[in-house]
JSON list of C-alpha atoms in Angstrom, two decimals:
[
{"chain": "A", "resi": 6, "resn": "UNK", "atom": "CA", "xyz": [-34.22, -53.13, -39.50]},
{"chain": "A", "resi": 7, "resn": "UNK", "atom": "CA", "xyz": [-36.70, -50.27, -40.81]},
{"chain": "A", "resi": 8, "resn": "UNK", "atom": "CA", "xyz": [-36.77, -49.97, -44.45]},
{"chain": "A", "resi": 9, "resn": "UNK", "atom": "CA", "xyz": [-38.90, -47.78, -46.69]},
{"chain": "A", "resi": 10, "resn": "UNK", "atom": "CA", "xyz": [-41.30, -50.78, -47.10]},
{"chain": "A", "resi": 11, "resn": "UNK", "atom": "CA", "xyz": [-41.53, -51.38, -43.41]},
{"chain": "A", "resi": 12, "resn": "UNK", "atom": "CA", "xyz": [-42.02, -47.84, -42.47]},
{"chain": "A", "resi": 13, "resn": "UNK", "atom": "CA", "xyz": [-44.94, -47.71, -45.17]},
{"chain": "A", "resi": 14, "resn": "UNK", "atom": "CA", "xyz": [-46.47, -50.84, -43.77]},
{"chain": "A", "resi": 15, "resn": "UNK", "atom": "CA", "xyz": [-46.56, -49.47, -40.14]},
{"chain": "A", "resi": 16, "resn": "UNK", "atom": "CA", "xyz": [-48.13, -46.29, -41.39]},
{"chain": "A", "resi": 17, "resn": "UNK", "atom": "CA", "xyz": [-50.73, -48.37, -43.25]},
{"chain": "A", "resi": 18, "resn": "UNK", "atom": "CA", "xyz": [-51.44, -50.35, -40.18]},
{"chain": "A", "resi": 19, "resn": "UNK", "atom": "CA", "xyz": [-51.64, -47.46, -37.93]},
{"chain": "A", "resi": 20, "resn": "UNK", "atom": "CA", "xyz": [-54.08, -45.72, -40.18]},
{"chain": "A", "resi": 21, "resn": "UNK", "atom": "CA", "xyz": [-56.09, -48.88, -40.82]},
{"chain": "A", "resi": 22, "resn": "UNK", "atom": "CA", "xyz": [-56.44, -49.55, -37.11]},
{"chain": "A", "resi": 23, "resn": "UNK", "atom": "CA", "xyz": [-57.47, -46.12, -36.41]},
{"chain": "A", "resi": 24, "resn": "UNK", "atom": "CA", "xyz": [-59.98, -46.12, -39.30]},
{"chain": "A", "resi": 25, "resn": "UNK", "atom": "CA", "xyz": [-61.49, -49.32, -37.93]},
{"chain": "A", "resi": 26, "resn": "UNK", "atom": "CA", "xyz": [-61.92, -47.90, -34.40]},
{"chain": "A", "resi": 27, "resn": "UNK", "atom": "CA", "xyz": [-63.60, -44.89, -36.01]},
{"chain": "A", "resi": 28, "resn": "UNK", "atom": "CA", "xyz": [-66.14, -47.14, -38.01]},
{"chain": "A", "resi": 29, "resn": "UNK", "atom": "CA", "xyz": [-67.84, -48.08, -34.68]},
{"chain": "A", "resi": 30, "resn": "UNK", "atom": "CA", "xyz": [-68.95, -44.50, -34.42]},
{"chain": "A", "resi": 31, "resn": "UNK", "atom": "CA", "xyz": [-71.14, -44.64, -37.66]},
{"chain": "A", "resi": 32, "resn": "UNK", "atom": "CA", "xyz": [-74.63, -44.54, -36.46]},
{"chain": "A", "resi": 33, "resn": "UNK", "atom": "CA", "xyz": [-77.13, -47.31, -37.31]},
{"chain": "A", "resi": 34, "resn": "UNK", "atom": "CA", "xyz": [-80.89, -46.91, -37.37]},
{"chain": "A", "resi": 35, "resn": "UNK", "atom": "CA", "xyz": [-82.80, -49.26, -35.01]},
{"chain": "A", "resi": 36, "resn": "UNK", "atom": "CA", "xyz": [-83.77, -51.71, -37.64]},
{"chain": "A", "resi": 37, "resn": "UNK", "atom": "CA", "xyz": [-80.06, -52.05, -38.82]},
{"chain": "A", "resi": 38, "resn": "UNK", "atom": "CA", "xyz": [-78.90, -53.44, -35.43]},
{"chain": "A", "resi": 39, "resn": "UNK", "atom": "CA", "xyz": [-79.18, -57.25, -36.43]},
{"chain": "A", "resi": 40, "resn": "UNK", "atom": "CA", "xyz": [-78.92, -56.75, -40.18]},
{"chain": "A", "resi": 41, "resn": "UNK", "atom": "CA", "xyz": [-76.05, -58.54, -41.96]},
{"chain": "A", "resi": 42, "resn": "UNK", "atom": "CA", "xyz": [-74.86, -55.51, -44.05]},
{"chain": "A", "resi": 43, "resn": "UNK", "atom": "CA", "xyz": [-74.93, -52.10, -42.63]},
{"chain": "A", "resi": 44, "resn": "UNK", "atom": "CA", "xyz": [-73.24, -48.77, -43.18]},
{"chain": "A", "resi": 45, "resn": "UNK", "atom": "CA", "xyz": [-70.38, -50.16, -40.93]},
{"chain": "A", "resi": 46, "resn": "UNK", "atom": "CA", "xyz": [-69.88, -53.34, -42.96]},
{"chain": "A", "resi": 47, "resn": "UNK", "atom": "CA", "xyz": [-67.63, -51.99, -45.79]},
{"chain": "A", "resi": 48, "resn": "UNK", "atom": "CA", "xyz": [-65.47, -49.58, -43.62]},
{"chain": "A", "resi": 49, "resn": "UNK", "atom": "CA", "xyz": [-64.87, -52.46, -41.26]},
{"chain": "A", "resi": 50, "resn": "UNK", "atom": "CA", "xyz": [-64.00, -54.80, -44.02]},
{"chain": "A", "resi": 51, "resn": "UNK", "atom": "CA", "xyz": [-61.78, -52.06, -45.64]},
{"chain": "A", "resi": 52, "resn": "UNK", "atom": "CA", "xyz": [-59.92, -51.59, -42.30]},
{"chain": "A", "resi": 53, "resn": "UNK", "atom": "CA", "xyz": [-59.41, -55.36, -41.90]},
{"chain": "A", "resi": 54, "resn": "UNK", "atom": "CA", "xyz": [-57.95, -55.48, -45.47]},
{"chain": "A", "resi": 55, "resn": "UNK", "atom": "CA", "xyz": [-55.64, -52.61, -44.75]},
{"chain": "A", "resi": 56, "resn": "UNK", "atom": "CA", "xyz": [-54.17, -54.42, -41.61]},
{"chain": "A", "resi": 57, "resn": "UNK", "atom": "CA", "xyz": [-53.80, -57.73, -43.48]},
{"chain": "A", "resi": 58, "resn": "UNK", "atom": "CA", "xyz": [-52.14, -56.04, -46.36]},
{"chain": "A", "resi": 59, "resn": "UNK", "atom": "CA", "xyz": [-49.80, -54.09, -44.20]},
{"chain": "A", "resi": 60, "resn": "UNK", "atom": "CA", "xyz": [-48.87, -57.24, -42.31]},
{"chain": "A", "resi": 61, "resn": "UNK", "atom": "CA", "xyz": [-48.05, -58.95, -45.52]},
{"chain": "A", "resi": 62, "resn": "UNK", "atom": "CA", "xyz": [-45.94, -55.98, -46.71]},
{"chain": "A", "resi": 63, "resn": "UNK", "atom": "CA", "xyz": [-44.12, -55.85, -43.33]},
{"chain": "A", "resi": 64, "resn": "UNK", "atom": "CA", "xyz": [-43.17, -59.41, -43.36]},
{"chain": "A", "resi": 65, "resn": "UNK", "atom": "CA", "xyz": [-42.37, -59.94, -47.06]},
{"chain": "A", "resi": 66, "resn": "UNK", "atom": "CA", "xyz": [-40.47, -56.84, -47.53]},
{"chain": "A", "resi": 67, "resn": "UNK", "atom": "CA", "xyz": [-36.96, -57.61, -49.30]},
{"chain": "A", "resi": 68, "resn": "UNK", "atom": "CA", "xyz": [-35.98, -53.92, -49.90]},
{"chain": "A", "resi": 69, "resn": "UNK", "atom": "CA", "xyz": [-33.02, -53.48, -47.47]},
{"chain": "A", "resi": 70, "resn": "UNK", "atom": "CA", "xyz": [-32.76, -49.84, -48.40]},
{"chain": "A", "resi": 71, "resn": "UNK", "atom": "CA", "xyz": [-32.84, -47.32, -45.71]},
{"chain": "A", "resi": 72, "resn": "UNK", "atom": "CA", "xyz": [-34.96, -44.32, -46.05]},
{"chain": "A", "resi": 73, "resn": "UNK", "atom": "CA", "xyz": [-33.57, -41.61, -48.25]},
{"chain": "A", "resi": 74, "resn": "UNK", "atom": "CA", "xyz": [-34.82, -38.41, -47.08]},
{"chain": "A", "resi": 75, "resn": "UNK", "atom": "CA", "xyz": [-31.80, -36.27, -48.17]},
{"chain": "A", "resi": 76, "resn": "UNK", "atom": "CA", "xyz": [-33.09, -34.67, -51.53]},
{"chain": "A", "resi": 77, "resn": "UNK", "atom": "CA", "xyz": [-36.73, -34.51, -50.03]},
{"chain": "A", "resi": 78, "resn": "UNK", "atom": "CA", "xyz": [-38.32, -31.00, -50.49]},
{"chain": "A", "resi": 79, "resn": "UNK", "atom": "CA", "xyz": [-39.70, -30.62, -47.12]},
{"chain": "A", "resi": 80, "resn": "UNK", "atom": "CA", "xyz": [-40.62, -26.91, -47.59]},
{"chain": "A", "resi": 81, "resn": "UNK", "atom": "CA", "xyz": [-42.88, -27.79, -50.50]},
{"chain": "A", "resi": 82, "resn": "UNK", "atom": "CA", "xyz": [-44.49, -30.73, -48.59]},
{"chain": "A", "resi": 83, "resn": "UNK", "atom": "CA", "xyz": [-45.07, -28.62, -45.61]},
{"chain": "A", "resi": 84, "resn": "UNK", "atom": "CA", "xyz": [-46.44, -25.85, -47.91]},
{"chain": "A", "resi": 85, "resn": "UNK", "atom": "CA", "xyz": [-48.70, -28.28, -49.54]},
{"chain": "A", "resi": 86, "resn": "UNK", "atom": "CA", "xyz": [-50.03, -29.47, -46.19]},
{"chain": "A", "resi": 87, "resn": "UNK", "atom": "CA", "xyz": [-50.68, -25.89, -45.01]},
{"chain": "A", "resi": 88, "resn": "UNK", "atom": "CA", "xyz": [-52.50, -25.25, -48.25]},
{"chain": "A", "resi": 89, "resn": "UNK", "atom": "CA", "xyz": [-54.76, -28.31, -47.75]},
{"chain": "A", "resi": 90, "resn": "UNK", "atom": "CA", "xyz": [-55.76, -27.18, -44.23]},
{"chain": "A", "resi": 91, "resn": "UNK", "atom": "CA", "xyz": [-56.43, -23.74, -45.44]},
{"chain": "A", "resi": 92, "resn": "UNK", "atom": "CA", "xyz": [-58.64, -25.06, -48.25]},
{"chain": "A", "resi": 93, "resn": "UNK", "atom": "CA", "xyz": [-60.36, -27.13, -45.73]},
{"chain": "A", "resi": 94, "resn": "UNK", "atom": "CA", "xyz": [-61.27, -24.08, -43.60]},
{"chain": "A", "resi": 95, "resn": "UNK", "atom": "CA", "xyz": [-62.18, -21.74, -46.58]},
{"chain": "A", "resi": 96, "resn": "UNK", "atom": "CA", "xyz": [-64.33, -24.22, -48.92]},
{"chain": "A", "resi": 97, "resn": "UNK", "atom": "CA", "xyz": [-67.54, -23.19, -47.24]},
{"chain": "A", "resi": 98, "resn": "UNK", "atom": "CA", "xyz": [-67.36, -19.38, -46.46]},
{"chain": "A", "resi": 99, "resn": "UNK", "atom": "CA", "xyz": [-65.60, -18.56, -49.68]},
{"chain": "A", "resi": 100, "resn": "UNK", "atom": "CA", "xyz": [-67.42, -21.10, -51.93]},
{"chain": "A", "resi": 101, "resn": "UNK", "atom": "CA", "xyz": [-66.10, -24.21, -53.83]},
{"chain": "A", "resi": 102, "resn": "UNK", "atom": "CA", "xyz": [-65.21, -22.41, -57.09]},
{"chain": "A", "resi": 103, "resn": "UNK", "atom": "CA", "xyz": [-63.00, -19.74, -55.86]},
{"chain": "A", "resi": 104, "resn": "UNK", "atom": "CA", "xyz": [-61.44, -21.71, -52.72]},
{"chain": "A", "resi": 105, "resn": "UNK", "atom": "CA", "xyz": [-60.65, -24.94, -54.94]},
{"chain": "A", "resi": 106, "resn": "UNK", "atom": "CA", "xyz": [-59.34, -22.59, -57.78]},
{"chain": "A", "resi": 107, "resn": "UNK", "atom": "CA", "xyz": [-57.00, -20.89, -55.53]},
{"chain": "A", "resi": 108, "resn": "UNK", "atom": "CA", "xyz": [-56.02, -24.05, -53.71]},
{"chain": "A", "resi": 109, "resn": "UNK", "atom": "CA", "xyz": [-55.12, -25.82, -57.06]},
{"chain": "A", "resi": 110, "resn": "UNK", "atom": "CA", "xyz": [-53.39, -22.87, -58.49]},
{"chain": "A", "resi": 111, "resn": "UNK", "atom": "CA", "xyz": [-51.28, -22.21, -55.27]},
{"chain": "A", "resi": 112, "resn": "UNK", "atom": "CA", "xyz": [-50.37, -26.07, -55.03]},
{"chain": "A", "resi": 113, "resn": "UNK", "atom": "CA", "xyz": [-49.30, -26.15, -58.63]},
{"chain": "A", "resi": 114, "resn": "UNK", "atom": "CA", "xyz": [-47.10, -23.08, -57.92]},
{"chain": "A", "resi": 115, "resn": "UNK", "atom": "CA", "xyz": [-45.66, -24.62, -54.98]},
{"chain": "A", "resi": 116, "resn": "UNK", "atom": "CA", "xyz": [-44.73, -27.87, -57.08]},
{"chain": "A", "resi": 117, "resn": "UNK", "atom": "CA", "xyz": [-42.94, -25.59, -59.58]},
{"chain": "A", "resi": 118, "resn": "UNK", "atom": "CA", "xyz": [-45.32, -24.56, -62.39]},
{"chain": "A", "resi": 119, "resn": "UNK", "atom": "CA", "xyz": [-44.78, -20.85, -63.12]},
{"chain": "A", "resi": 120, "resn": "UNK", "atom": "CA", "xyz": [-46.66, -20.47, -66.53]},
{"chain": "A", "resi": 121, "resn": "UNK", "atom": "CA", "xyz": [-49.75, -18.47, -65.85]},
{"chain": "A", "resi": 122, "resn": "UNK", "atom": "CA", "xyz": [-51.61, -19.98, -68.88]},
{"chain": "A", "resi": 123, "resn": "UNK", "atom": "CA", "xyz": [-51.11, -23.35, -67.59]},
{"chain": "A", "resi": 124, "resn": "UNK", "atom": "CA", "xyz": [-51.94, -22.66, -63.92]},
{"chain": "A", "resi": 125, "resn": "UNK", "atom": "CA", "xyz": [-55.23, -20.98, -65.03]},
{"chain": "A", "resi": 126, "resn": "UNK", "atom": "CA", "xyz": [-56.25, -23.19, -67.88]},
{"chain": "A", "resi": 127, "resn": "UNK", "atom": "CA", "xyz": [-55.48, -26.47, -66.13]},
{"chain": "A", "resi": 128, "resn": "UNK", "atom": "CA", "xyz": [-57.40, -25.21, -63.03]},
{"chain": "A", "resi": 129, "resn": "UNK", "atom": "CA", "xyz": [-60.61, -23.39, -63.85]},
{"chain": "A", "resi": 130, "resn": "UNK", "atom": "CA", "xyz": [-62.19, -25.87, -66.40]},
{"chain": "A", "resi": 131, "resn": "UNK", "atom": "CA", "xyz": [-61.44, -28.84, -63.76]},
{"chain": "A", "resi": 132, "resn": "UNK", "atom": "CA", "xyz": [-62.96, -26.87, -60.84]},
{"chain": "A", "resi": 133, "resn": "UNK", "atom": "CA", "xyz": [-66.06, -25.89, -63.03]},
{"chain": "A", "resi": 134, "resn": "UNK", "atom": "CA", "xyz": [-66.34, -29.44, -64.27]},
{"chain": "A", "resi": 135, "resn": "UNK", "atom": "CA", "xyz": [-66.26, -30.92, -60.78]},
{"chain": "A", "resi": 136, "resn": "UNK", "atom": "CA", "xyz": [-68.81, -28.28, -59.56]},
{"chain": "A", "resi": 137, "resn": "UNK", "atom": "CA", "xyz": [-71.22, -29.14, -62.36]},
{"chain": "A", "resi": 138, "resn": "UNK", "atom": "CA", "xyz": [-70.76, -32.89, -61.74]},
{"chain": "A", "resi": 139, "resn": "UNK", "atom": "CA", "xyz": [-71.42, -32.77, -58.11]},
{"chain": "A", "resi": 140, "resn": "UNK", "atom": "CA", "xyz": [-74.33, -30.23, -58.15]},
{"chain": "A", "resi": 141, "resn": "UNK", "atom": "CA", "xyz": [-76.06, -30.84, -61.31]},
{"chain": "A", "resi": 142, "resn": "UNK", "atom": "CA", "xyz": [-75.48, -34.56, -62.16]},
{"chain": "A", "resi": 143, "resn": "UNK", "atom": "CA", "xyz": [-75.08, -36.07, -58.67]},
{"chain": "A", "resi": 144, "resn": "UNK", "atom": "CA", "xyz": [-77.45, -33.75, -56.87]},
{"chain": "A", "resi": 145, "resn": "UNK", "atom": "CA", "xyz": [-74.99, -32.77, -53.94]},
{"chain": "A", "resi": 146, "resn": "UNK", "atom": "CA", "xyz": [-75.25, -29.21, -53.27]},
{"chain": "A", "resi": 147, "resn": "UNK", "atom": "CA", "xyz": [-72.07, -27.26, -53.13]},
{"chain": "A", "resi": 148, "resn": "UNK", "atom": "CA", "xyz": [-72.06, -23.59, -52.75]},
{"chain": "A", "resi": 149, "resn": "UNK", "atom": "CA", "xyz": [-70.22, -22.30, -55.75]},
{"chain": "A", "resi": 150, "resn": "UNK", "atom": "CA", "xyz": [-69.55, -18.85, -54.44]},
{"chain": "A", "resi": 151, "resn": "UNK", "atom": "CA", "xyz": [-69.66, -16.88, -51.21]},
{"chain": "A", "resi": 152, "resn": "UNK", "atom": "CA", "xyz": [-73.14, -15.82, -50.07]},
{"chain": "A", "resi": 153, "resn": "UNK", "atom": "CA", "xyz": [-72.78, -12.33, -50.87]},
{"chain": "A", "resi": 154, "resn": "UNK", "atom": "CA", "xyz": [-71.81, -13.06, -54.36]},
{"chain": "A", "resi": 155, "resn": "UNK", "atom": "CA", "xyz": [-74.75, -15.50, -54.45]},
{"chain": "A", "resi": 156, "resn": "UNK", "atom": "CA", "xyz": [-77.14, -12.65, -53.42]},
{"chain": "A", "resi": 157, "resn": "UNK", "atom": "CA", "xyz": [-76.14, -10.67, -56.51]},
{"chain": "A", "resi": 158, "resn": "UNK", "atom": "CA", "xyz": [-77.10, -13.59, -58.90]},
{"chain": "A", "resi": 159, "resn": "UNK", "atom": "CA", "xyz": [-80.54, -13.93, -57.46]}
]
């Protein structure tokens, strides 16, 4: 019988197997071919761990409850997924700061937050902090604004 735990275990197993299959596409340099530890090692171990844990969850599940989807807010879930896809397409052309701020404010609004002060002040500082952390501390370049606005600041 499919229960919540078993459905979760099957989803985890499918994801882990797909992730494990994709790890073979990670390119290796010529001198890494015979190395014991490569860029593929940890992803492969993680996928094996995911399969093992999903099997344990599947066979040790004692929860006999059927999935309860009656009160689930499907519209909100679908809107959040649409927002995530839109964010993925807009983060480069629009810039990290603007697209991430719009994404987070929109997601909070979809989830029920309506106070403008909370929406703005819980989003903007977090976005600016992560942009600073990534670009200044970690050295990963993330375009903060669209190119036409970046040209104004040069």
